[in-house]
C-alpha positions as semicolon CSV with decimal commas, in nm:
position;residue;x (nm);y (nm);z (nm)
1;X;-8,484;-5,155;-0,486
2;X;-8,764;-5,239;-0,704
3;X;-8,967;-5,603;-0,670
4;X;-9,193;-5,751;-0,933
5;X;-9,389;-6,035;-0,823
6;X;-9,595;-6,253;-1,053
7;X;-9,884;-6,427;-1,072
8;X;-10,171;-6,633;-1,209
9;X;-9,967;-6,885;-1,385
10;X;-10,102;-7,293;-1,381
11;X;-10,197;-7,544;-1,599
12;X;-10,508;-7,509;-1,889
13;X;-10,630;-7,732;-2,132
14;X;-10,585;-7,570;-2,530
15;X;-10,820;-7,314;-2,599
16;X;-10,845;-7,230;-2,247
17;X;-10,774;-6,865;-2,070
18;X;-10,553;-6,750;-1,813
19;X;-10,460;-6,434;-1,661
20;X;-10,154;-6,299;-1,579
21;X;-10,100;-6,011;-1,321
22;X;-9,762;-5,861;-1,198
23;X;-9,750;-5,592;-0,940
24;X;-9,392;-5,362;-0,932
25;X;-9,286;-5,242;-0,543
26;X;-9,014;-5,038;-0,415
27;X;-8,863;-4,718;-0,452
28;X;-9,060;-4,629;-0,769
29;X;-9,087;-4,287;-0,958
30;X;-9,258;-4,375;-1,238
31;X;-9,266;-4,668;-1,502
32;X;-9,218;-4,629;-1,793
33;X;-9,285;-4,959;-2,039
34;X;-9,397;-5,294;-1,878
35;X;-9,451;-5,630;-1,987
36;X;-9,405;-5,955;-2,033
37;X;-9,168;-6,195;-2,197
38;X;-9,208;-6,582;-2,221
39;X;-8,906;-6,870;-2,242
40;X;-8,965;-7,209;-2,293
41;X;-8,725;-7,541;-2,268
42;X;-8,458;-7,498;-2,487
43;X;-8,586;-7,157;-2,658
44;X;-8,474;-6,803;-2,662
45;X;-8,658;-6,544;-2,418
46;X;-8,923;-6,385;-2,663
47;X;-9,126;-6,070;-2,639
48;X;-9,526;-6,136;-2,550
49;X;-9,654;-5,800;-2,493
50;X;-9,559;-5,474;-2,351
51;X;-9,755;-5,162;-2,282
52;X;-9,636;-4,789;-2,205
53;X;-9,749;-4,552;-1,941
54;X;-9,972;-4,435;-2,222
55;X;-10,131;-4,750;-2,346
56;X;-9,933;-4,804;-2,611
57;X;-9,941;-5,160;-2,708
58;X;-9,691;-5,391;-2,852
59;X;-9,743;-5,782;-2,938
60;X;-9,516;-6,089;-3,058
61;X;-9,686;-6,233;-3,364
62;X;-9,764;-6,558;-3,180
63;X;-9,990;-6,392;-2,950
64;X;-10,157;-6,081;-3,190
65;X;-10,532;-6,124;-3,158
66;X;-10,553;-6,396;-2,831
67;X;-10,348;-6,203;-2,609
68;X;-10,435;-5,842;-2,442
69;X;-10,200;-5,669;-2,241
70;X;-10,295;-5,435;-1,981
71;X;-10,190;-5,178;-1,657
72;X;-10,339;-4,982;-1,418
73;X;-10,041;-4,684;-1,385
74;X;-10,216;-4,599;-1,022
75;X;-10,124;-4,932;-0,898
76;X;-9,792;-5,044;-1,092
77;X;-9,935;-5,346;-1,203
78;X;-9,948;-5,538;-1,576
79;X;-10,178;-5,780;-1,670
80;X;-10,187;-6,037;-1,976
81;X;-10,496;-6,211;-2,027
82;X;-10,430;-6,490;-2,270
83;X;-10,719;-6,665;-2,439
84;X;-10,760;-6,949;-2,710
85;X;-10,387;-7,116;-2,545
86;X;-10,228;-7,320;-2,745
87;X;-9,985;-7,604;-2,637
88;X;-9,667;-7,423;-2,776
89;X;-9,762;-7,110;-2,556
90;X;-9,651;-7,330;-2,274
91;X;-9,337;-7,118;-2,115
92;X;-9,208;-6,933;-1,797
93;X;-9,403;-6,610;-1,798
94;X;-9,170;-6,344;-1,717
95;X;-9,279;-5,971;-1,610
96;X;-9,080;-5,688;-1,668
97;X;-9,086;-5,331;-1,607
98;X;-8,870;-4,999;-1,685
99;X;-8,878;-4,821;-1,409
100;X;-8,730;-4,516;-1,306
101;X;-8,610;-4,470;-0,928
102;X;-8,546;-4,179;-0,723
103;X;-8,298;-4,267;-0,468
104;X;-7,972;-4,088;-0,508
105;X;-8,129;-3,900;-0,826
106;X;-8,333;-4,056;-1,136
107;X;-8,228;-4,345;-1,296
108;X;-8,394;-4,558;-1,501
109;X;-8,325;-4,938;-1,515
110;X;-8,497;-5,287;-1,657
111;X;-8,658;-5,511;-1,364
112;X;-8,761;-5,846;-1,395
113;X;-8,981;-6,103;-1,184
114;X;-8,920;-6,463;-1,160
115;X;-9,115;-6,618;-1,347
116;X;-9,504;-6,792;-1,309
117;X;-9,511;-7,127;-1,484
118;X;-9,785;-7,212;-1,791
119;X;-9,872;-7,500;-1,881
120;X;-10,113;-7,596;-2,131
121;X;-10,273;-7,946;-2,210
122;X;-10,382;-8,045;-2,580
């Protein structure tokens, strides 16, 4: 079993900063891509960032140039630090991770967390 736990989400005023962190547990080989996806009321789950075991980066067009996406391999954990917010970045935050597994053999499967909450004020 593999856990992703969230944090760092809250309420900013527009043009503010936040920082996102999410830290993957379990029975973990390696990991391959992680991220993070946002949804907001009444809108279809859209990619934020996501960044390979390499570095490799990968932004949604909304975010290009405010938002960086980061990991530290050693410690299975993603961060998104998102500057200059905007009210439509308001969303549920959602972490996710490939991440292959070693019990019973390797597999590799998509993990998600459950959400941290941003808000942002105009």
């Amino acid at each position: 079993q593999v856990q992703l736990v969230e944090s760092g989400g809250g309420l900013v005023q527009a043009g503010g900063s936040l920082r996102l962190s999410c830290a993957a547990s379990g029975s973990i080989f390696s990991i391959n891509v992680m991220g993070w996806y946002r949804q907001a009321p009444g809108k279809q789950r859209e990619l934020v960032a996501t960044i390979t075991s390499g570095g490799s980066t990968k932004y949604g067009d909304s975010v290009k140039d405010r938002f960086t996406v980061s990991r530290v391999n050693a410690k299975n954990t993603v961060y998104l630090q998102m500057n200059s917010l905007k009210p439509e970045d308001a969303a549920v935050y959602y972490c996710t991770a490939r991440v292959v597994t070693s019990t019973g053999g390797l597999r590799a499967d998509n993990y998600w967390g459950q959400g941290t909450q941003v808000t942002v004020s105009s």
